Amino acid sequence: MGVGLNILIVGCFVIGLAMAEPQVPCYFIFGDSLVDNGNNNGMQSLAKANYMPYGIDFSGGPTGRFSNGKTTVDVIAELLGFEGNIPPHATTSGQQILQGLNYASAAAGIRPETGRQLGGRIDFTGQVNNHMSTVEKISSMLGDKGSAANLLGKCIYSIIIGSNDYLNNYFMPAFYSTGSRYTPEEYAGDLIQRYAEQLRGQEQVPNCLFFMGDSLTDNGNNNNLITLAKANYLPNGIDFSGGPSGRFSNGRITPDFLAEFLGFDKSPPPFSTANGPQILKGVNYASGASGILDETAIIVGDRISLNRQLFNHGLTVSKIALLIGNATLAREHLKTCLYFVNMGSNDYLLNYLQPQVSLSSTFYTPQQFGEKLINQYSQQLRKLYNYGARKVVVFGLGMLGCTPGMLARSPNVNGSSCKYSNITKVVEPFNNRLKPLVDTLNNNLQEAQNEYTFWDNYHPSEVFTRAAVARAYEAASPNDAYPCDIRRLAQQ
């Protein structure tokens, strides 16, 4: 028999007499600072209240409650007949959890990035995950899942969440882009959809992010290589916190925005400097001037081709197995990650379209070269699958004829006509074969969920990158992402 979910939206408080025995066996609380009773105390966060004058009227003084005394859920627990307050998840263990826990965290929201500027906090998805861990512990204590379900079905659950998604997100344009990306109606719809998914217990945020690509994605892997393809000097990074980092942009790049939209505090570190437990959250392998083909961009010096990036990922997989315990656990971990592969532009810009240094255009027609790239790409994506990747985003190539370098080579072509130029048409065979490749991989590889996203830029500004990534993350039209956008891929 299924267990129904009864949800009460509280609009007022009815004061009644507390019974001698609790009216329910347990009470679980989720929310933000309105009901947090100490879960943020041990975090590096500005959102904590374990000091005076908080708690000035509370027995025992400051506890982490954002109040002079009791909070609403303390009063509810009293009215339900509990002898004491429901304890915080952060400090509670043993038999005590059978009467309930408070998972609330100040600055938390429905969206994972909400409250990020305040430091540590546990978003609603994280609180739900903590409750799932509690359920496992209760099952162990009671002997089986059936007994746990019987107990938990009799409990009351309070959820007070959503204020920070406005106060510490939508209304803070200096830190978040949601105010410019959504109308109020669209934002409310987004929150309600996420809220519904969280109430059903669906995970929204992947455990880790891995990036492979070229200069559009490189965040420092080329810094110490002997190469012309590096960007660890001004004016690169002029608008980036900390200055030039190796990103080929004035500010943030694709991985930075994708990490933000997916709720990560920061984007993964470059492989060249990543070490220790931080690799469990992901790594960026991208290298400026790299290509699908090993020989691409040989004229610029050293670079890390996609084959070498895959080799480096294999090293990371081995390290993760050591950190987690064994290869099986590592593969289970990697299944939950998102992988982004943005590759192919240089195979044209620094190979096929450079007849003075490459013979590719002599040996291959555009159709043949596009097929050659796709065949190689297919093998590389299958190798990534063999390493454990199950959710992969591949980016299509933009209108390369519209890049400044290509426009300089075509004096009769301008910014409005470049999309129809011969250079742009040379790339079409690759893009035309990319969607069918995604379908083939999804159909032939068990559990594979590859996605194609069209990418129409080349070394853009931070502002342009944010707008482009926003559409890839949450597609505005079916042409932006196929068969689904990044947000929905993360939820699968």
mmCIF file of N, CA and C in Angstrom, residues 39-94:
data_model
loop_
_atom_site.group_PDB
_atom_site.id
_atom_site.type_symbol
_atom_site.label_atom_id
_atom_site.label_comp_id
_atom_site.label_asym_id
_atom_site.label_seq_id
_atom_site.Cartn_x
_atom_site.Cartn_y
_atom_site.Cartn_z
ATOM 1 N N ASN A 39 22.122 24.575 13.151
ATOM 2 C CA ASN A 39 22.823 23.800 12.122
ATOM 3 C C ASN A 39 23.955 24.567 11.449
ATOM 4 N N ASN A 40 23.903 25.892 11.480
ATOM 5 C CA ASN A 40 24.957 26.692 10.849
ATOM 6 C C ASN A 40 26.102 27.042 11.794
ATOM 7 N N ASN A 41 25.975 26.670 13.060
ATOM 8 C CA ASN A 41 26.964 27.112 14.059
ATOM 9 C C ASN A 41 28.395 26.727 13.715
ATOM 10 N N GLY A 42 28.585 25.534 13.181
ATOM 11 C CA GLY A 42 29.931 25.063 12.897
ATOM 12 C C GLY A 42 30.415 25.357 11.495
ATOM 13 N N MET A 43 29.649 26.122 10.727
ATOM 14 C CA MET A 43 30.017 26.416 9.346
ATOM 15 C C MET A 43 30.794 27.720 9.240
ATOM 16 N N GLN A 44 31.529 27.855 8.140
ATOM 17 C CA GLN A 44 32.131 29.139 7.799
ATOM 18 C C GLN A 44 31.076 29.944 7.058
ATOM 19 N N SER A 45 30.332 30.713 7.813
ATOM 20 C CA SER A 45 29.172 31.396 7.260
ATOM 21 C C SER A 45 28.890 32.680 8.021
ATOM 22 N N LEU A 46 28.387 33.664 7.302
ATOM 23 C CA LEU A 46 27.913 34.887 7.944
ATOM 24 C C LEU A 46 26.504 34.693 8.491
ATOM 25 N N ALA A 47 25.853 33.617 8.056
ATOM 26 C CA ALA A 47 24.471 33.354 8.459
ATOM 27 C C ALA A 47 24.437 32.436 9.674
ATOM 28 N N LYS A 48 24.821 32.960 10.818
ATOM 29 C CA LYS A 48 24.744 32.199 12.059
ATOM 30 C C LYS A 48 24.340 33.145 13.181
ATOM 31 N N ALA A 49 23.786 32.565 14.246
ATOM 32 C CA ALA A 49 23.235 33.388 15.327
ATOM 33 C C ALA A 49 23.556 32.802 16.695
ATOM 34 N N ASN A 50 24.749 32.276 16.853
ATOM 35 C CA ASN A 50 25.140 31.667 18.130
ATOM 36 C C ASN A 50 25.908 32.655 19.009
ATOM 37 N N TYR A 51 25.423 33.885 19.051
ATOM 38 C CA TYR A 51 26.056 34.921 19.864
ATOM 39 C C TYR A 51 24.984 35.942 20.273
ATOM 40 N N MET A 52 25.298 36.701 21.319
ATOM 41 C CA MET A 52 24.362 37.722 21.792
ATOM 42 C C MET A 52 24.253 38.861 20.756
ATOM 43 N N PRO A 53 23.064 39.514 20.659
ATOM 44 C CA PRO A 53 21.916 39.384 21.571
ATOM 45 C C PRO A 53 20.945 38.264 21.218
ATOM 46 N N TYR A 54 21.247 37.446 20.189
ATOM 47 C CA TYR A 54 20.384 36.303 19.918
ATOM 48 C C TYR A 54 20.313 35.427 21.168
ATOM 49 N N GLY A 55 19.122 34.893 21.431
ATOM 50 C CA GLY A 55 18.949 33.988 22.560
ATOM 51 C C GLY A 55 18.948 34.658 23.918
ATOM 52 N N ILE A 56 18.817 35.973 23.961
ATOM 53 C CA ILE A 56 18.875 36.689 25.243
ATOM 54 C C ILE A 56 17.748 36.260 26.179
ATOM 55 N N ASP A 57 16.631 35.814 25.608
ATOM 56 C CA ASP A 57 15.500 35.358 26.418
ATOM 57 C C ASP A 57 15.302 33.848 26.330
ATOM 58 N N PHE A 58 16.278 33.146 25.795
ATOM 59 C CA PHE A 58 16.170 31.696 25.642
ATOM 60 C C PHE A 58 16.924 31.009 26.768
ATOM 61 N N SER A 59 16.341 29.984 27.317
ATOM 62 C CA SER A 59 16.996 29.236 28.387
ATOM 63 C C SER A 59 18.303 28.639 27.867
ATOM 64 N N GLY A 60 19.416 29.044 28.437
ATOM 65 C CA GLY A 60 20.715 28.567 27.981
ATOM 66 C C GLY A 60 21.436 29.551 27.095
ATOM 67 N N GLY A 61 20.769 30.653 26.728
ATOM 68 C CA GLY A 61 21.412 31.684 25.927
ATOM 69 C C GLY A 61 21.404 31.393 24.436
ATOM 70 N N PRO A 62 22.321 32.011 23.665
ATOM 71 C CA PRO A 62 22.365 31.836 22.209
ATOM 72 C C PRO A 62 22.583 30.376 21.812
ATOM 73 N N THR A 63 21.789 29.903 20.853
ATOM 74 C CA THR A 63 21.863 28.506 20.402
ATOM 75 C C THR A 63 22.070 28.381 18.902
ATOM 76 N N GLY A 64 21.892 29.485 18.191
ATOM 77 C CA GLY A 64 21.880 29.441 16.733
ATOM 78 C C GLY A 64 20.525 29.826 16.193
ATOM 79 N N ARG A 65 19.563 30.041 17.096
ATOM 80 C CA ARG A 65 18.242 30.509 16.681
ATOM 81 C C ARG A 65 18.312 32.004 16.356
ATOM 82 N N PHE A 66 17.688 32.398 15.277
ATOM 83 C CA PHE A 66 17.659 33.807 14.884
ATOM 84 C C PHE A 66 16.469 34.487 15.565
ATOM 85 N N SER A 67 16.558 34.540 16.870
ATOM 86 C CA SER A 67 15.467 35.090 17.676
ATOM 87 C C SER A 67 15.997 35.403 19.063
ATOM 88 N N ASN A 68 15.258 36.239 19.779
ATOM 89 C CA ASN A 68 15.623 36.482 21.180
ATOM 90 C C ASN A 68 15.268 35.288 22.057
ATOM 91 N N GLY A 69 14.342 34.421 21.549
ATOM 92 C CA GLY A 69 13.907 33.267 22.323
ATOM 93 C C GLY A 69 13.549 32.097 21.428
ATOM 94 N N LYS A 70 12.340 31.580 21.612
ATOM 95 C CA LYS A 70 11.906 30.425 20.834
ATOM 96 C C LYS A 70 11.498 30.833 19.419
ATOM 97 N N THR A 71 11.569 29.863 18.516
ATOM 98 C CA THR A 71 11.101 30.065 17.146
ATOM 99 C C THR A 71 9.730 29.412 16.989
ATOM 100 N N THR A 72 9.127 29.587 15.831
ATOM 101 C CA THR A 72 7.790 29.039 15.592
ATOM 102 C C THR A 72 7.738 27.530 15.788
ATOM 103 N N VAL A 73 8.764 26.818 15.330
ATOM 104 C CA VAL A 73 8.719 25.359 15.438
ATOM 105 C C VAL A 73 8.921 24.897 16.882
ATOM 106 N N ASP A 74 9.595 25.708 17.697
ATOM 107 C CA ASP A 74 9.697 25.385 19.126
ATOM 108 C C ASP A 74 8.314 25.412 19.761
ATOM 109 N N VAL A 75 7.528 26.418 19.380
ATOM 110 C CA VAL A 75 6.170 26.545 19.916
ATOM 111 C C VAL A 75 5.301 25.398 19.423
ATOM 112 N N ILE A 76 5.441 25.047 18.139
ATOM 113 C CA ILE A 76 4.659 23.936 17.592
ATOM 114 C C ILE A 76 5.006 22.636 18.305
ATOM 115 N N ALA A 77 6.289 22.391 18.540
ATOM 116 C CA ALA A 77 6.709 21.180 19.251
ATOM 117 C C ALA A 77 6.103 21.144 20.648
ATOM 118 N N GLU A 78 6.062 22.292 21.304
ATOM 119 C CA GLU A 78 5.466 22.376 22.641
ATOM 120 C C GLU A 78 3.980 22.049 22.591
ATOM 121 N N LEU A 79 3.282 22.605 21.606
ATOM 122 C CA LEU A 79 1.847 22.356 21.473
ATOM 123 C C LEU A 79 1.549 20.904 21.096
ATOM 124 N N LEU A 80 2.479 20.267 20.402
ATOM 125 C CA LEU A 80 2.308 18.857 20.043
ATOM 126 C C LEU A 80 2.579 17.921 21.213
ATOM 127 N N GLY A 81 3.135 18.466 22.284
ATOM 128 C CA GLY A 81 3.332 17.669 23.485
ATOM 129 C C GLY A 81 4.726 17.142 23.706
ATOM 130 N N PHE A 82 5.703 17.593 22.911
ATOM 131 C CA PHE A 82 7.079 17.146 23.120
ATOM 132 C C PHE A 82 7.655 17.825 24.362
ATOM 133 N N GLU A 83 8.428 17.079 25.131
ATOM 134 C CA GLU A 83 8.984 17.613 26.376
ATOM 135 C C GLU A 83 10.004 18.717 26.120
ATOM 136 N N GLY A 84 10.818 18.548 25.109
ATOM 137 C CA GLY A 84 11.832 19.550 24.793
ATOM 138 C C GLY A 84 11.728 19.978 23.345
ATOM 139 N N ASN A 85 12.673 20.789 22.918
ATOM 140 C CA ASN A 85 12.695 21.241 21.534
ATOM 141 C C ASN A 85 13.283 20.152 20.631
ATOM 142 N N ILE A 86 12.905 20.179 19.369
ATOM 143 C CA ILE A 86 13.463 19.236 18.401
ATOM 144 C C ILE A 86 14.918 19.633 18.146
ATOM 145 N N PRO A 87 15.876 18.717 18.298
ATOM 146 C CA PRO A 87 17.302 19.065 18.216
ATOM 147 C C PRO A 87 17.779 19.281 16.778
ATOM 148 N N PRO A 88 18.888 20.026 16.608
ATOM 149 C CA PRO A 88 19.450 20.230 15.264
ATOM 150 C C PRO A 88 20.123 18.969 14.733
ATOM 151 N N HIS A 89 20.021 18.773 13.444
ATOM 152 C CA HIS A 89 20.640 17.620 12.796
ATOM 153 C C HIS A 89 22.149 17.593 13.009
ATOM 154 N N ALA A 90 22.775 18.767 13.034
ATOM 155 C CA ALA A 90 24.236 18.854 13.078
ATOM 156 C C ALA A 90 24.848 18.219 14.315
ATOM 157 N N THR A 91 24.111 18.171 15.417
ATOM 158 C CA THR A 91 24.706 17.710 16.681
ATOM 159 C C THR A 91 23.959 16.549 17.316
ATOM 160 N N THR A 92 23.068 15.918 16.570
ATOM 161 C CA THR A 92 22.207 14.895 17.165
ATOM 162 C C THR A 92 22.498 13.514 16.599
ATOM 163 N N SER A 93 22.468 12.514 17.453
ATOM 164 C CA SER A 93 22.722 11.136 17.029
ATOM 165 C C SER A 93 22.004 10.177 17.968
ATOM 166 N N GLY A 94 22.091 8.890 17.646
ATOM 167 C CA GLY A 94 21.515 7.872 18.516
ATOM 168 C C GLY A 94 19.997 7.860 18.529
#
